[in-house]
Coordinates of C-alpha atoms in Angstrom, one line a residue:
M27 CA 87.2 108.6 124.8
L28 CA 83.5 107.8 124.2
R29 CA 82.8 111.4 123.4
F30 CA 85.8 111.4 121.1
L31 CA 84.5 108.3 119.2
C32 CA 81.0 109.6 119.0
R33 CA 82.1 112.9 117.5
R34 CA 84.2 111.1 114.9
L35 CA 81.3 108.8 114.0
L36 CA 78.9 111.7 113.6
L37 CA 81.2 113.2 111.0
L38 CA 80.9 110.1 109.0
F39 CA 77.3 110.8 107.9
P40 CA 77.7 114.3 106.4
L41 CA 80.9 113.1 104.7
L42 CA 79.2 110.1 103.0
L43 CA 76.2 112.3 102.1
G44 CA 78.6 114.9 100.4
V45 CA 80.4 112.1 98.5
S46 CA 77.1 110.6 97.3
V47 CA 75.9 114.0 96.1
F48 CA 79.2 114.7 94.3
V49 CA 79.4 111.3 92.6
F50 CA 75.7 111.3 91.6
A51 CA 76.0 114.8 90.1
V52 CA 79.2 114.0 88.2
L53 CA 77.8 110.7 86.7
R54 CA 74.5 112.3 85.7
H55 CA 76.3 115.2 83.9
G56 CA 78.4 112.9 81.8
K57 CA 78.1 112.7 78.0
T58 CA 76.7 109.2 78.0
D59 CA 73.0 108.7 78.2
P60 CA 72.2 106.2 81.1
A61 CA 69.2 105.0 79.2
M62 CA 71.3 104.3 76.1
A63 CA 73.9 102.5 78.2
Y64 CA 71.2 100.4 79.9
L65 CA 69.7 99.3 76.6
R66 CA 73.1 98.5 75.1
L67 CA 74.1 96.4 78.1
S68 CA 70.7 94.7 78.2
G69 CA 71.0 93.7 74.5
L70 CA 67.9 95.7 73.6
P71 CA 67.6 97.8 70.4
P72 CA 68.0 101.6 71.2
T73 CA 64.8 102.8 69.4
E74 CA 63.1 106.0 70.4
S75 CA 60.3 104.1 72.1
M76 CA 62.7 101.8 74.0
L77 CA 64.7 104.8 75.1
A78 CA 61.6 106.5 76.4
T79 CA 60.6 103.4 78.3
A80 CA 64.0 103.0 79.7
R81 CA 64.1 106.6 80.9
E82 CA 60.7 106.1 82.5
N83 CA 61.7 102.9 84.3
L84 CA 65.0 104.3 85.5
G85 CA 63.4 107.6 86.7
L86 CA 65.5 109.7 84.4
N87 CA 62.6 111.9 83.4
N88 CA 62.4 113.3 87.0
P89 CA 64.4 116.3 88.0
L90 CA 67.9 115.6 89.2
W91 CA 67.1 116.4 92.8
R92 CA 64.2 114.0 92.7
Q93 CA 66.4 111.2 91.2
Y94 CA 68.9 111.8 93.9
L95 CA 66.3 111.6 96.7
D96 CA 64.8 108.4 95.3
W97 CA 68.3 106.9 95.1
L98 CA 69.1 108.1 98.6
T99 CA 65.9 106.7 100.0
S100 CA 66.7 103.3 98.5
A101 CA 70.3 103.5 99.6
L102 CA 69.3 104.0 103.2
Q103 CA 67.5 100.7 102.9
A104 CA 70.7 99.0 101.6
D105 CA 69.3 99.1 98.1
M106 CA 72.0 100.8 95.9
G107 CA 70.3 99.8 92.6
Q108 CA 70.8 97.0 90.1
S109 CA 73.8 96.5 87.8
Y110 CA 72.9 97.3 84.2
V111 CA 75.0 94.4 83.1
T112 CA 73.9 91.5 85.4
G113 CA 70.7 92.9 86.8
N114 CA 71.8 91.9 90.3
S115 CA 72.1 94.1 93.3
A116 CA 75.1 96.4 92.9
L117 CA 75.9 96.3 96.6
H118 CA 75.9 92.5 96.7
E119 CA 78.2 92.3 93.7
I120 CA 80.6 94.8 95.2
L121 CA 80.6 92.9 98.5
Y122 CA 81.2 89.7 96.6
Y123 CA 84.4 90.9 95.0
L124 CA 85.6 93.2 97.9
P125 CA 87.2 90.5 100.1
A126 CA 89.8 89.7 97.4
T127 CA 90.7 93.4 97.2
I128 CA 90.8 93.8 101.0
E129 CA 93.1 90.8 101.2
L130 CA 95.5 92.3 98.6
T131 CA 95.4 95.7 100.3
M132 CA 96.0 94.4 103.8
W133 CA 99.0 92.3 102.7
A134 CA 100.4 95.4 100.9
M135 CA 99.8 97.5 104.0
A136 CA 101.6 94.9 106.1
A137 CA 104.5 94.8 103.7
T138 CA 104.7 98.6 103.7
I139 CA 104.8 98.7 107.6
F140 CA 107.2 95.8 108.2
I141 CA 109.7 96.9 105.5
S142 CA 109.6 100.7 105.6
V143 CA 109.5 101.3 109.3
P144 CA 112.7 99.3 110.1
L145 CA 114.5 100.7 107.1
G146 CA 113.5 104.2 108.1
I147 CA 114.7 103.7 111.7
A148 CA 118.0 102.2 110.4
A149 CA 118.4 105.2 108.0
A150 CA 117.9 107.7 110.9
L151 CA 120.2 105.8 113.3
H152 CA 123.0 105.6 110.6
K153 CA 122.5 109.1 109.2
D154 CA 124.9 109.9 106.2
R155 CA 126.4 106.4 106.4
W156 CA 125.9 103.4 104.0
P157 CA 122.6 102.2 105.4
D158 CA 121.2 105.7 105.0
H159 CA 122.5 105.9 101.4
L160 CA 121.1 102.5 100.5
T161 CA 117.7 103.3 101.8
R162 CA 117.7 106.6 100.0
I163 CA 118.4 104.9 96.7
F164 CA 115.7 102.4 97.4
A165 CA 113.2 105.1 98.4
F166 CA 113.9 107.2 95.3
S167 CA 113.6 104.2 93.0
A168 CA 110.3 103.3 94.7
V169 CA 108.7 106.6 94.3
S170 CA 110.0 107.0 90.7
M171 CA 108.6 103.7 89.4
P172 CA 104.9 103.6 88.2
S173 CA 103.2 100.6 89.6
F174 CA 101.9 99.3 86.2
W175 CA 105.4 99.4 84.8
L176 CA 106.9 97.7 87.9
G177 CA 104.2 95.0 87.7
F178 CA 105.2 94.2 84.1
L179 CA 108.9 94.1 84.9
L180 CA 108.3 91.7 87.9
V181 CA 106.2 89.4 85.7
L182 CA 108.9 89.4 83.1
L183 CA 111.7 88.6 85.6
F184 CA 110.1 86.2 88.1
S185 CA 107.4 84.5 85.9
R186 CA 108.8 84.4 82.4
H187 CA 112.6 84.2 82.8
L188 CA 113.1 82.7 86.3
D189 CA 109.7 80.9 86.3
I190 CA 109.5 80.8 90.2
L191 CA 106.3 82.8 90.8
P192 CA 102.9 82.7 89.1
A193 CA 102.1 85.8 86.9
M194 CA 98.3 85.8 87.3
G195 CA 95.4 84.5 89.4
R196 CA 94.6 84.1 93.1
G197 CA 95.6 81.0 95.2
G198 CA 98.3 80.2 97.7
P199 CA 100.9 82.7 99.2
E200 CA 103.0 82.5 96.0
F201 CA 100.2 84.3 94.1
L202 CA 100.4 87.2 96.5
V203 CA 104.1 88.0 96.2
L204 CA 104.2 90.0 92.9
P205 CA 100.8 91.9 93.3
V206 CA 101.7 92.9 96.9
L207 CA 105.2 94.0 95.9
T208 CA 103.8 96.0 93.0
L209 CA 101.1 97.6 95.1
S210 CA 103.2 98.5 98.1
F211 CA 106.5 99.5 96.5
M212 CA 105.8 103.2 96.2
S213 CA 104.3 103.4 99.7
M214 CA 107.4 101.8 101.1
G215 CA 109.6 104.5 99.5
I216 CA 107.5 107.4 100.8
N217 CA 107.2 105.9 104.3
I218 CA 111.0 105.2 104.6
R219 CA 111.7 108.9 104.1
L220 CA 109.0 110.0 106.5
V221 CA 110.1 107.6 109.3
R222 CA 113.7 108.8 108.9
A223 CA 112.8 112.5 109.0
S224 CA 110.4 112.0 112.0
M225 CA 113.0 110.0 113.9
L226 CA 115.8 112.6 113.2
E227 CA 113.5 115.4 114.4
H228 CA 112.7 113.8 117.7
M229 CA 116.3 112.6 118.3
H230 CA 117.2 116.2 118.9
S231 CA 114.3 117.2 121.1
R232 CA 114.7 118.4 124.6
S233 CA 113.1 115.3 126.2
V234 CA 115.9 113.2 124.5
T235 CA 118.6 115.5 125.8
Y236 CA 117.2 115.3 129.3
A237 CA 116.9 111.5 129.0
R238 CA 120.6 111.3 128.0
S239 CA 121.6 113.6 131.0
R240 CA 119.8 111.1 133.3
G241 CA 122.1 108.3 131.9
L242 CA 119.4 106.2 130.2
K243 CA 120.6 103.6 127.7
R244 CA 120.5 104.5 124.1
W245 CA 117.9 101.9 123.0
R246 CA 115.6 102.9 125.9
I247 CA 115.8 106.5 124.8
I248 CA 115.0 105.5 121.2
G249 CA 112.2 103.2 122.2
Q250 CA 110.5 105.4 124.8
H251 CA 111.3 109.0 123.7
V252 CA 112.0 109.0 120.0
L253 CA 110.1 106.2 118.3
R254 CA 106.8 106.8 120.3
N255 CA 106.7 110.5 119.4
A256 CA 107.8 109.8 115.8
L257 CA 104.9 107.4 115.3
I258 CA 102.2 110.1 115.0
P259 CA 103.1 111.5 111.6
V260 CA 103.9 107.9 110.5
L261 CA 100.4 106.9 111.5
T262 CA 99.0 109.8 109.4
S263 CA 101.0 108.6 106.5
L264 CA 99.9 105.0 106.9
S265 CA 96.2 105.9 107.0
M266 CA 96.6 107.8 103.8
H267 CA 98.6 104.9 102.3
F268 CA 95.7 102.6 103.0
G269 CA 93.4 104.7 100.7
E270 CA 96.2 104.9 98.1
L271 CA 96.6 101.1 98.2
L272 CA 92.9 100.5 98.0
G273 CA 92.6 102.7 94.9
G274 CA 95.9 101.4 93.4
A275 CA 94.5 97.9 93.6
V276 CA 92.3 98.7 90.6
I277 CA 95.4 98.8 88.4
V278 CA 97.3 96.0 90.0
E279 CA 94.3 93.6 89.9
N280 CA 94.1 94.2 86.1
I281 CA 97.8 93.5 85.6
F282 CA 97.8 90.2 87.7
N283 CA 94.2 89.1 86.8
W284 CA 93.4 89.3 90.6
P285 CA 89.6 88.7 91.0
G286 CA 88.9 91.7 93.1
V287 CA 86.5 94.6 93.0
G288 CA 89.0 96.7 91.0
R289 CA 88.7 94.6 87.9
Y290 CA 84.9 94.5 88.3
V291 CA 84.7 98.3 88.6
V292 CA 86.9 99.0 85.6
S293 CA 84.6 96.9 83.5
A294 CA 81.7 98.9 85.1
I295 CA 83.3 102.1 84.1
Y296 CA 83.8 100.9 80.5
N297 CA 80.1 99.8 80.4
H298 CA 78.8 103.0 82.1
D299 CA 77.2 100.9 84.8
Y300 CA 76.3 103.8 87.0
P301 CA 74.8 101.9 90.0
V302 CA 78.0 99.9 90.4
I303 CA 80.3 103.0 90.2
Q304 CA 78.2 104.9 92.8
T305 CA 78.2 101.9 95.1
F306 CA 81.9 101.3 94.8
T307 CA 82.7 104.9 95.5
L308 CA 80.5 105.0 98.7
V309 CA 81.9 101.6 100.0
T310 CA 85.5 102.7 99.5
T311 CA 84.8 106.1 101.1
F312 CA 83.2 104.3 104.1
I313 CA 86.2 102.0 104.5
F314 CA 88.6 104.9 104.2
V315 CA 86.8 106.9 106.8
I316 CA 86.7 103.9 109.2
V317 CA 90.5 103.5 108.8
N318 CA 91.0 107.2 109.6
L319 CA 88.7 106.8 112.6
I320 CA 90.9 104.0 113.9
T321 CA 93.9 106.2 113.2
D322 CA 92.4 109.0 115.3
V323 CA 91.8 106.5 118.2
L324 CA 95.5 105.4 118.0
Y325 CA 96.5 109.1 118.0
A326 CA 94.6 109.6 121.3
R327 CA 96.2 106.5 122.7
I328 CA 99.7 107.5 121.8
D329 CA 99.4 111.2 122.7
P330 CA 96.6 112.0 125.2
R331 CA 97.1 115.7 124.5
I332 CA 95.3 115.2 121.1
R333 CA 92.2 113.9 122.9
L334 CA 92.3 116.6 125.5
G335 CA 92.6 119.3 122.7
E336 CA 89.5 118.0 121.0
A337 CA 87.5 118.2 124.3
R338 CA 88.3 121.9 124.8

């Protein structure tokens, strides 16, 4: 297991390096001049002399590879640069807003798991009967509804007409209901169908047939032989959903005025605040890779053949 974890952690560094190169190159080849953006956000007049000074101070006169190496050297010392807008450390500002986004994402993840997995199991156990039909309608509605549109509908119904839930802000549990439902709704629909399909596949496997011939009870067969094997593709889906929820939080936070990193980064994109955009991309990539690492460990726990296959 230790070798398995070390191998996965070693893959983290080239991945982050590749993402940093890609993001840096894309931002530097944009149409907007970083020096012009810096002067505009600093409230300074964009004269020729000021532009030349800004380019010199920001290192924009150096070749692109030199700019990247300078940035990478600072990044390895936890210095991702300063925000053009506030002048503060971009990393510190991202970490300041990140907990609110992580809170929203984790609640949305929990809602996805605790609603979609039981519904997917119920749909598989009652195939082609009314529970299956109802979950199918729910799943198709969920994947067909854009989150921004669903968010506005929920605000209109529960905040404006019924007046039972707050429409904006962050506070007690009641402030979480609408953002979490909006963020997790599509993931629920996708996961319901995946759990159902995976359960049905393993319900007709040879191990289940053999367990039935041994006279094991139905719920024991489902728990030990069907659900455990069906969890592997579901885990893959959930790890992907985490990245989807983390990225989707950018839209949901703007709809519900949730004070997370998504709102902050959207304003940074509008302002061409490159240090903040680069830092946000690397931090979210790091989180996503760690989540996938945890998923790989769970794979190895559920099915030791995966770990043994890696060792060969």
